[in-house]
Amino acid sequence: EAQVTQNPRYLITVTGKKLTVTCSQNMNHEYMSWYRQDPGLGLRQIYYSMNVEVTDKGDVPEGYKVSRKEKRNFPLILESPSPNQTSLYFCASTSRQGGGTEYTFGSGTRLTVV
Amino acid sequence: GNSVTQMEGPVTLSEEAFLTINCTYTATGYPSLFWYVQYPGEGLQLLLKATKADDKGSNKGFEATYRKETTSFHLEKGSVQVSDSAVYFCARGAQGGSEKLVFGKGTKLTVNP
């Protein structure tokens, strides 16, 4: 089954404690991205990756890092989390098809930073 | 600019009522358009999409038509059910070399029995 797998689903952490949210896709997609969802703001792109070792900032990259060492994995790293990074995070994997672009989302990671 | 504007909620309806959630977009060219749904406590699910002008996307009784003249992609359903209670997001797809999805802010729908 084609899917995007995020872990963990829920995470509560303290300010300043480094954490990583993992994302893996089994569709051999080149393009992957991270979004955060906040009430009244919709989803905003944090970082994206066009392919292995190719990453770039999205709209709200401050406080985040990513890496793309292999095609299937695209972890989101918070080196020093702060309470304003409390949010719902989604990883997405994207493919271009004849009929347009297909986006597949993970189930989400709800992060609370206290 | 590049943005998606959708009707602000929350929207509260009675079961079997008619639903419209407005969505307009700005773009250069003709990107794909999407509606995503997020049920309580769950992730994002693709509800429907349209890839070119005048296309109609439909799923689960919901419909939306890609209108290039009005740059709109309004979501409609003729008779909502309690199980349709969710947050609905309109989104605009890739432009140029970017694969970024641009989302509206979401509209929370509550359907009462």
PDB file of C-alpha atoms in Angstrom:
ATOM      1  CA  GLU A   1       0.000   0.000   0.000  1.00  0.00           C
ATOM      2  CA  ALA A   2       1.295   3.415  -1.015  1.00  0.00           C
ATOM      3  CA  GLN A   3       1.734   5.503   2.080  1.00  0.00           C
ATOM      4  CA  VAL A   4       3.603   8.159   3.994  1.00  0.00           C
ATOM      5  CA  THR A   5       4.501   7.138   7.529  1.00  0.00           C
ATOM      6  CA  GLN A   6       5.212   9.694  10.227  1.00  0.00           C
ATOM      7  CA  ASN A   7       6.422   9.029  13.725  1.00  0.00           C
ATOM      8  CA  PRO A   8       5.588   9.728  16.425  1.00  0.00           C
ATOM      9  CA  ARG A   9       1.888  10.576  16.241  1.00  0.00           C
ATOM     10  CA  TYR A  10       2.021  12.500  19.502  1.00  0.00           C
ATOM     11  CA  LEU A  11       4.952  14.080  21.296  1.00  0.00           C
ATOM     12  CA  ILE A  12       5.240  16.257  24.358  1.00  0.00           C
ATOM     13  CA  THR A  13       8.670  17.715  25.011  1.00  0.00           C
ATOM     14  CA  VAL A  14      10.364  20.486  26.915  1.00  0.00           C
ATOM     15  CA  THR A  15      11.856  23.679  25.577  1.00  0.00           C
ATOM     16  CA  GLY A  16      15.355  23.200  24.203  1.00  0.00           C
ATOM     17  CA  LYS A  17      15.376  19.407  23.993  1.00  0.00           C
ATOM     18  CA  LYS A  18      16.296  18.353  20.468  1.00  0.00           C
ATOM     19  CA  LEU A  19      13.814  16.143  18.683  1.00  0.00           C
ATOM     20  CA  THR A  20      13.316  14.506  15.310  1.00  0.00           C
ATOM     21  CA  VAL A  21      10.059  13.645  13.594  1.00  0.00           C
ATOM     22  CA  THR A  22      10.555  10.926  11.019  1.00  0.00           C
ATOM     23  CA  CYS A  23       8.842  10.638   7.652  1.00  0.00           C
ATOM     24  CA  SER A  24       9.107   7.773   5.215  1.00  0.00           C
ATOM     25  CA  GLN A  25       7.407   7.101   1.861  1.00  0.00           C
ATOM     26  CA  ASN A  26       7.309   3.902  -0.158  1.00  0.00           C
ATOM     27  CA  MET A  27       6.339   5.383  -3.524  1.00  0.00           C
ATOM     28  CA  ASN A  28       9.805   6.346  -4.787  1.00  0.00           C
ATOM     29  CA  HIS A  29       8.726   9.977  -4.996  1.00  0.00           C
ATOM     30  CA  GLU A  30      11.364  12.606  -5.525  1.00  0.00           C
ATOM     31  CA  TYR A  31       9.573  15.546  -3.918  1.00  0.00           C
ATOM     32  CA  MET A  32       8.786  15.579  -0.209  1.00  0.00           C
ATOM     33  CA  SER A  33       7.781  18.376   2.116  1.00  0.00           C
ATOM     34  CA  TRP A  34       6.818  19.301   5.661  1.00  0.00           C
ATOM     35  CA  TYR A  35       3.874  21.449   6.685  1.00  0.00           C
ATOM     36  CA  ARG A  36       2.631  22.748   9.983  1.00  0.00           C
ATOM     37  CA  GLN A  37      -1.032  23.320  10.715  1.00  0.00           C
ATOM     38  CA  ASP A  38      -2.168  26.001  13.120  1.00  0.00           C
ATOM     39  CA  PRO A  39      -5.712  27.180  13.896  1.00  0.00           C
ATOM     40  CA  GLY A  40      -6.785  30.005  11.642  1.00  0.00           C
ATOM     41  CA  LEU A  41      -3.656  29.742   9.527  1.00  0.00           C
ATOM     42  CA  GLY A  42      -4.232  26.549   7.569  1.00  0.00           C
ATOM     43  CA  LEU A  43      -1.170  24.586   6.533  1.00  0.00           C
ATOM     44  CA  ARG A  44       2.117  26.281   5.810  1.00  0.00           C
ATOM     45  CA  GLN A  45       5.140  24.718   4.205  1.00  0.00           C
ATOM     46  CA  ILE A  46       8.249  24.474   6.393  1.00  0.00           C
ATOM     47  CA  TYR A  47      10.806  22.812   4.136  1.00  0.00           C
ATOM     48  CA  TYR A  48      10.810  20.794   0.983  1.00  0.00           C
ATOM     49  CA  SER A  49      13.134  18.496  -0.897  1.00  0.00           C
ATOM     50  CA  MET A  50      13.252  18.058  -4.658  1.00  0.00           C
ATOM     51  CA  ASN A  51      15.465  14.974  -4.439  1.00  0.00           C
ATOM     52  CA  VAL A  52      18.230  13.321  -2.430  1.00  0.00           C
ATOM     53  CA  GLU A  53      20.563  15.939  -0.937  1.00  0.00           C
ATOM     54  CA  VAL A  54      18.422  18.767  -2.361  1.00  0.00           C
ATOM     55  CA  THR A  55      16.443  20.690   0.255  1.00  0.00           C
ATOM     56  CA  ASP A  56      15.154  24.232   0.499  1.00  0.00           C
ATOM     57  CA  LYS A  57      13.189  26.511   2.784  1.00  0.00           C
ATOM     58  CA  GLY A  58       9.460  26.832   2.568  1.00  0.00           C
ATOM     59  CA  ASP A  59       7.400  29.653   4.030  1.00  0.00           C
ATOM     60  CA  VAL A  60       8.122  29.117   7.739  1.00  0.00           C
ATOM     61  CA  PRO A  61      11.547  27.448   8.081  1.00  0.00           C
ATOM     62  CA  GLU A  62      12.820  29.223  11.200  1.00  0.00           C
ATOM     63  CA  GLY A  63      13.680  26.814  13.994  1.00  0.00           C
ATOM     64  CA  TYR A  64      13.662  23.721  11.787  1.00  0.00           C
ATOM     65  CA  LYS A  65      16.151  21.615   9.875  1.00  0.00           C
ATOM     66  CA  VAL A  66      15.696  18.758   7.459  1.00  0.00           C
ATOM     67  CA  SER A  67      17.862  16.213   5.711  1.00  0.00           C
ATOM     68  CA  ARG A  68      17.408  13.985   2.683  1.00  0.00           C
ATOM     69  CA  LYS A  69      20.123  11.387   2.678  1.00  0.00           C
ATOM     70  CA  GLU A  70      17.983   8.821   0.928  1.00  0.00           C
ATOM     71  CA  LYS A  71      14.933   9.088  -1.239  1.00  0.00           C
ATOM     72  CA  ARG A  72      12.413   7.473   1.062  1.00  0.00           C
ATOM     73  CA  ASN A  73      13.170   9.418   4.262  1.00  0.00           C
ATOM     74  CA  PHE A  74      12.767  13.101   5.077  1.00  0.00           C
ATOM     75  CA  PRO A  75      13.127  13.774   8.806  1.00  0.00           C
ATOM     76  CA  LEU A  76      12.205  17.076  10.424  1.00  0.00           C
ATOM     77  CA  ILE A  77      14.621  18.199  13.116  1.00  0.00           C
ATOM     78  CA  LEU A  78      13.970  20.718  15.861  1.00  0.00           C
ATOM     79  CA  GLU A  79      17.374  21.488  17.376  1.00  0.00           C
ATOM     80  CA  SER A  80      16.006  23.604  20.207  1.00  0.00           C
ATOM     81  CA  PRO A  81      12.206  23.454  20.305  1.00  0.00           C
ATOM     82  CA  SER A  82      10.252  26.385  21.649  1.00  0.00           C
ATOM     83  CA  PRO A  83       6.584  26.662  22.675  1.00  0.00           C
ATOM     84  CA  ASN A  84       5.705  28.487  19.438  1.00  0.00           C
ATOM     85  CA  GLN A  85       6.531  25.272  17.604  1.00  0.00           C
ATOM     86  CA  THR A  86       3.620  23.547  19.283  1.00  0.00           C
ATOM     87  CA  SER A  87       1.611  22.508  16.273  1.00  0.00           C
ATOM     88  CA  LEU A  88       0.305  19.680  14.113  1.00  0.00           C
ATOM     89  CA  TYR A  89       2.891  18.606  11.550  1.00  0.00           C
ATOM     90  CA  PHE A  90       2.316  16.820   8.260  1.00  0.00           C
ATOM     91  CA  CYS A  91       4.782  15.227   5.930  1.00  0.00           C
ATOM     92  CA  ALA A  92       3.822  14.979   2.263  1.00  0.00           C
ATOM     93  CA  SER A  93       5.183  13.086  -0.695  1.00  0.00           C
ATOM     94  CA  THR A  94       4.452  14.245  -4.221  1.00  0.00           C
ATOM     95  CA  SER A  95       4.427  12.725  -7.660  1.00  0.00           C
ATOM     96  CA  ARG A  96       3.798  14.242 -11.049  1.00  0.00           C
ATOM     97  CA  GLN A  97       1.425  12.234 -13.181  1.00  0.00           C
ATOM     98  CA  GLY A  98      -0.152  12.754 -16.536  1.00  0.00           C
ATOM     99  CA  GLY A  99      -3.302  14.128 -14.990  1.00  0.00           C
ATOM    100  CA  GLY A 100      -1.511  16.463 -12.599  1.00  0.00           C
ATOM    101  CA  THR A 101       0.316  16.352  -9.309  1.00  0.00           C
ATOM    102  CA  GLU A 102      -0.611  13.870  -6.589  1.00  0.00           C
ATOM    103  CA  TYR A 103       0.051  14.653  -2.947  1.00  0.00           C
ATOM    104  CA  THR A 104       0.054  11.973  -0.267  1.00  0.00           C
ATOM    105  CA  PHE A 105       0.066  13.070   3.375  1.00  0.00           C
ATOM    106  CA  GLY A 106       1.153  11.296   6.501  1.00  0.00           C
ATOM    107  CA  SER A 107      -1.205  10.951   9.452  1.00  0.00           C
ATOM    108  CA  GLY A 108       0.300  13.896  11.275  1.00  0.00           C
ATOM    109  CA  THR A 109       2.393  14.473  14.386  1.00  0.00           C
ATOM    110  CA  ARG A 110       0.928  16.528  17.181  1.00  0.00           C
ATOM    111  CA  LEU A 111       3.800  18.231  18.983  1.00  0.00           C
ATOM    112  CA  THR A 112       3.518  20.068  22.272  1.00  0.00           C
ATOM    113  CA  VAL A 113       6.509  22.021  23.567  1.00  0.00           C
ATOM    114  CA  VAL A 114       6.238  23.076  27.210  1.00  0.00           C
TER     115      VAL A 114
ATOM    116  CA  GLY B   1       0.276  37.003  -5.192  1.00  0.00           C
ATOM    117  CA  ASN B   2      -0.140  33.306  -4.766  1.00  0.00           C
ATOM    118  CA  SER B   3      -2.843  32.543  -2.288  1.00  0.00           C
ATOM    119  CA  VAL B   4      -6.015  30.684  -1.545  1.00  0.00           C
ATOM    120  CA  THR B   5      -8.909  32.360   0.205  1.00  0.00           C
ATOM    121  CA  GLN B   6     -11.730  30.309   1.594  1.00  0.00           C
ATOM    122  CA  MET B   7     -14.855  31.108   3.487  1.00  0.00           C
ATOM    123  CA  GLU B   8     -14.245  31.615   7.163  1.00  0.00           C
ATOM    124  CA  GLY B   9     -16.064  29.422   9.560  1.00  0.00           C
ATOM    125  CA  PRO B  10     -17.253  27.964  11.622  1.00  0.00           C
ATOM    126  CA  VAL B  11     -20.244  26.791   9.635  1.00  0.00           C
ATOM    127  CA  THR B  12     -23.084  25.067  11.454  1.00  0.00           C
ATOM    128  CA  LEU B  13     -25.847  23.320   9.524  1.00  0.00           C
ATOM    129  CA  SER B  14     -28.671  20.947  10.198  1.00  0.00           C
ATOM    130  CA  GLU B  15     -28.638  17.492   8.672  1.00  0.00           C
ATOM    131  CA  GLU B  16     -29.815  17.442   5.027  1.00  0.00           C
ATOM    132  CA  ALA B  17     -29.055  21.127   4.528  1.00  0.00           C
ATOM    133  CA  PHE B  18     -27.241  22.392   1.447  1.00  0.00           C
ATOM    134  CA  LEU B  19     -23.566  23.206   1.884  1.00  0.00           C
ATOM    135  CA  THR B  20     -21.393  25.697   0.054  1.00  0.00           C
ATOM    136  CA  ILE B  21     -17.867  26.575   1.101  1.00  0.00           C
ATOM    137  CA  ASN B  22     -16.391  29.272  -1.100  1.00  0.00           C
ATOM    138  CA  CYS B  23     -12.811  29.151  -2.305  1.00  0.00           C
ATOM    139  CA  THR B  24     -10.959  31.525  -4.610  1.00  0.00           C
ATOM    140  CA  TYR B  25      -7.351  31.428  -5.648  1.00  0.00           C
ATOM    141  CA  THR B  26      -4.689  33.526  -7.279  1.00  0.00           C
ATOM    142  CA  ALA B  27      -2.196  31.976  -9.643  1.00  0.00           C
ATOM    143  CA  THR B  28      -0.284  32.405 -12.840  1.00  0.00           C
ATOM    144  CA  GLY B  29      -1.525  29.769 -15.207  1.00  0.00           C
ATOM    145  CA  TYR B  30      -3.877  26.933 -14.343  1.00  0.00           C
ATOM    146  CA  PRO B  31      -2.753  24.893 -11.386  1.00  0.00           C
ATOM    147  CA  SER B  32      -4.552  21.841 -10.054  1.00  0.00           C
ATOM    148  CA  LEU B  33      -7.080  22.568  -7.325  1.00  0.00           C
ATOM    149  CA  PHE B  34      -7.955  20.405  -4.350  1.00  0.00           C
ATOM    150  CA  TRP B  35     -10.285  20.040  -1.429  1.00  0.00           C
ATOM    151  CA  TYR B  36      -8.936  18.209   1.603  1.00  0.00           C
ATOM    152  CA  VAL B  37     -10.946  17.099   4.610  1.00  0.00           C
ATOM    153  CA  GLN B  38      -9.746  16.592   8.158  1.00  0.00           C
ATOM    154  CA  TYR B  39     -12.080  14.649  10.435  1.00  0.00           C
ATOM    155  CA  PRO B  40     -11.714  15.195  14.194  1.00  0.00           C
ATOM    156  CA  GLY B  41      -8.434  13.802  15.460  1.00  0.00           C
ATOM    157  CA  GLU B  42      -7.338  12.584  12.049  1.00  0.00           C
ATOM    158  CA  GLY B  43      -4.960  13.584   9.286  1.00  0.00           C
ATOM    159  CA  LEU B  44      -5.632  15.116   5.890  1.00  0.00           C
ATOM    160  CA  GLN B  45      -7.586  13.206   3.304  1.00  0.00           C
ATOM    161  CA  LEU B  46      -7.987  14.214  -0.290  1.00  0.00           C
ATOM    162  CA  LEU B  47     -11.696  14.802  -0.875  1.00  0.00           C
ATOM    163  CA  LEU B  48     -11.652  15.788  -4.539  1.00  0.00           C
ATOM    164  CA  LYS B  49      -9.578  17.531  -7.127  1.00  0.00           C
ATOM    165  CA  ALA B  50      -9.688  19.161 -10.552  1.00  0.00           C
ATOM    166  CA  THR B  51      -6.723  19.486 -12.838  1.00  0.00           C
ATOM    167  CA  LYS B  52      -7.942  21.881 -15.517  1.00  0.00           C
ATOM    168  CA  ALA B  53     -10.488  24.565 -16.195  1.00  0.00           C
ATOM    169  CA  ASP B  54     -14.148  23.448 -16.223  1.00  0.00           C
ATOM    170  CA  ASP B  55     -13.261  20.123 -14.614  1.00  0.00           C
ATOM    171  CA  LYS B  56     -15.645  18.993 -11.900  1.00  0.00           C
ATOM    172  CA  GLY B  57     -14.254  17.008  -9.022  1.00  0.00           C
ATOM    173  CA  SER B  58     -16.679  14.875  -7.035  1.00  0.00           C
ATOM    174  CA  ASN B  59     -16.576  12.411  -4.172  1.00  0.00           C
ATOM    175  CA  LYS B  60     -18.931  11.294  -1.368  1.00  0.00           C
ATOM    176  CA  GLY B  61     -21.644  13.612  -2.658  1.00  0.00           C
ATOM    177  CA  PHE B  62     -19.356  16.646  -2.650  1.00  0.00           C
ATOM    178  CA  GLU B  63     -18.634  18.558  -5.844  1.00  0.00           C
ATOM    179  CA  ALA B  64     -16.446  21.442  -6.920  1.00  0.00           C
ATOM    180  CA  THR B  65     -15.973  22.959 -10.370  1.00  0.00           C
ATOM    181  CA  TYR B  66     -12.772  24.628 -11.550  1.00  0.00           C
ATOM    182  CA  ARG B  67     -13.864  28.076 -12.760  1.00  0.00           C
ATOM    183  CA  LYS B  68     -11.038  29.971 -14.389  1.00  0.00           C
ATOM    184  CA  GLU B  69     -13.237  33.002 -15.156  1.00  0.00           C
ATOM    185  CA  THR B  70     -13.890  33.599 -11.486  1.00  0.00           C
ATOM    186  CA  THR B  71     -10.737  31.799 -10.200  1.00  0.00           C
ATOM    187  CA  SER B  72     -12.946  29.802  -7.893  1.00  0.00           C
ATOM    188  CA  PHE B  73     -13.362  26.234  -6.727  1.00  0.00           C
ATOM    189  CA  HIS B  74     -16.366  26.278  -4.415  1.00  0.00           C
ATOM    190  CA  LEU B  75     -17.251  23.105  -2.544  1.00  0.00           C
ATOM    191  CA  GLU B  76     -20.899  22.011  -2.532  1.00  0.00           C
ATOM    192  CA  LYS B  77     -23.003  19.204  -1.188  1.00  0.00           C
ATOM    193  CA  GLY B  78     -26.728  18.913  -1.625  1.00  0.00           C
ATOM    194  CA  SER B  79     -27.545  17.210   1.671  1.00  0.00           C
ATOM    195  CA  VAL B  80     -25.027  17.093   4.485  1.00  0.00           C
ATOM    196  CA  GLN B  81     -24.846  14.420   7.147  1.00  0.00           C
ATOM    197  CA  VAL B  82     -23.613  14.500  10.719  1.00  0.00           C
ATOM    198  CA  SER B  83     -20.628  12.447   9.565  1.00  0.00           C
ATOM    199  CA  ASP B  84     -19.549  15.336   7.301  1.00  0.00           C
ATOM    200  CA  SER B  85     -18.556  17.358  10.349  1.00  0.00           C
ATOM    201  CA  ALA B  86     -14.899  18.162   9.771  1.00  0.00           C
ATOM    202  CA  VAL B  87     -12.494  20.884   8.734  1.00  0.00           C
ATOM    203  CA  TYR B  88     -12.293  21.470   4.988  1.00  0.00           C
ATOM    204  CA  PHE B  89      -9.240  22.927   3.264  1.00  0.00           C
ATOM    205  CA  CYS B  90      -9.074  24.310  -0.233  1.00  0.00           C
ATOM    206  CA  ALA B  91      -5.628  24.089  -1.838  1.00  0.00           C
ATOM    207  CA  ARG B  92      -3.891  25.183  -4.996  1.00  0.00           C
ATOM    208  CA  GLY B  93      -1.297  22.935  -6.530  1.00  0.00           C
ATOM    209  CA  ALA B  94       2.080  23.320  -8.123  1.00  0.00           C
ATOM    210  CA  GLN B  95       3.165  26.432  -9.961  1.00  0.00           C
ATOM    211  CA  GLY B  96       6.228  26.636 -12.151  1.00  0.00           C
ATOM    212  CA  GLY B  97       8.959  24.425 -10.763  1.00  0.00           C
ATOM    213  CA  SER B  98       7.550  24.336  -7.259  1.00  0.00           C
ATOM    214  CA  GLU B  99       5.484  21.425  -6.049  1.00  0.00           C
ATOM    215  CA  LYS B 100       4.202  23.402  -3.093  1.00  0.00           C
ATOM    216  CA  LEU B 101       0.559  23.132  -2.123  1.00  0.00           C
ATOM    217  CA  VAL B 102      -0.872  26.444  -0.987  1.00  0.00           C
ATOM    218  CA  PHE B 103      -3.721  25.990   1.470  1.00  0.00           C
ATOM    219  CA  GLY B 104      -6.594  28.124   2.557  1.00  0.00           C
ATOM    220  CA  LYS B 105      -7.074  28.619   6.274  1.00  0.00           C
ATOM    221  CA  GLY B 106      -9.679  25.919   6.616  1.00  0.00           C
ATOM    222  CA  THR B 107     -13.414  25.967   7.312  1.00  0.00           C
ATOM    223  CA  LYS B 108     -14.834  24.039  10.226  1.00  0.00           C
ATOM    224  CA  LEU B 109     -18.194  22.460   9.476  1.00  0.00           C
ATOM    225  CA  THR B 110     -20.492  21.133  12.167  1.00  0.00           C
ATOM    226  CA  VAL B 111     -23.621  19.271  11.140  1.00  0.00           C
ATOM    227  CA  ASN B 112     -26.281  18.812  13.799  1.00  0.00           C
ATOM    228  CA  PRO B 113     -28.863  16.020  13.761  1.00  0.00           C
TER     229      PRO B 113
END
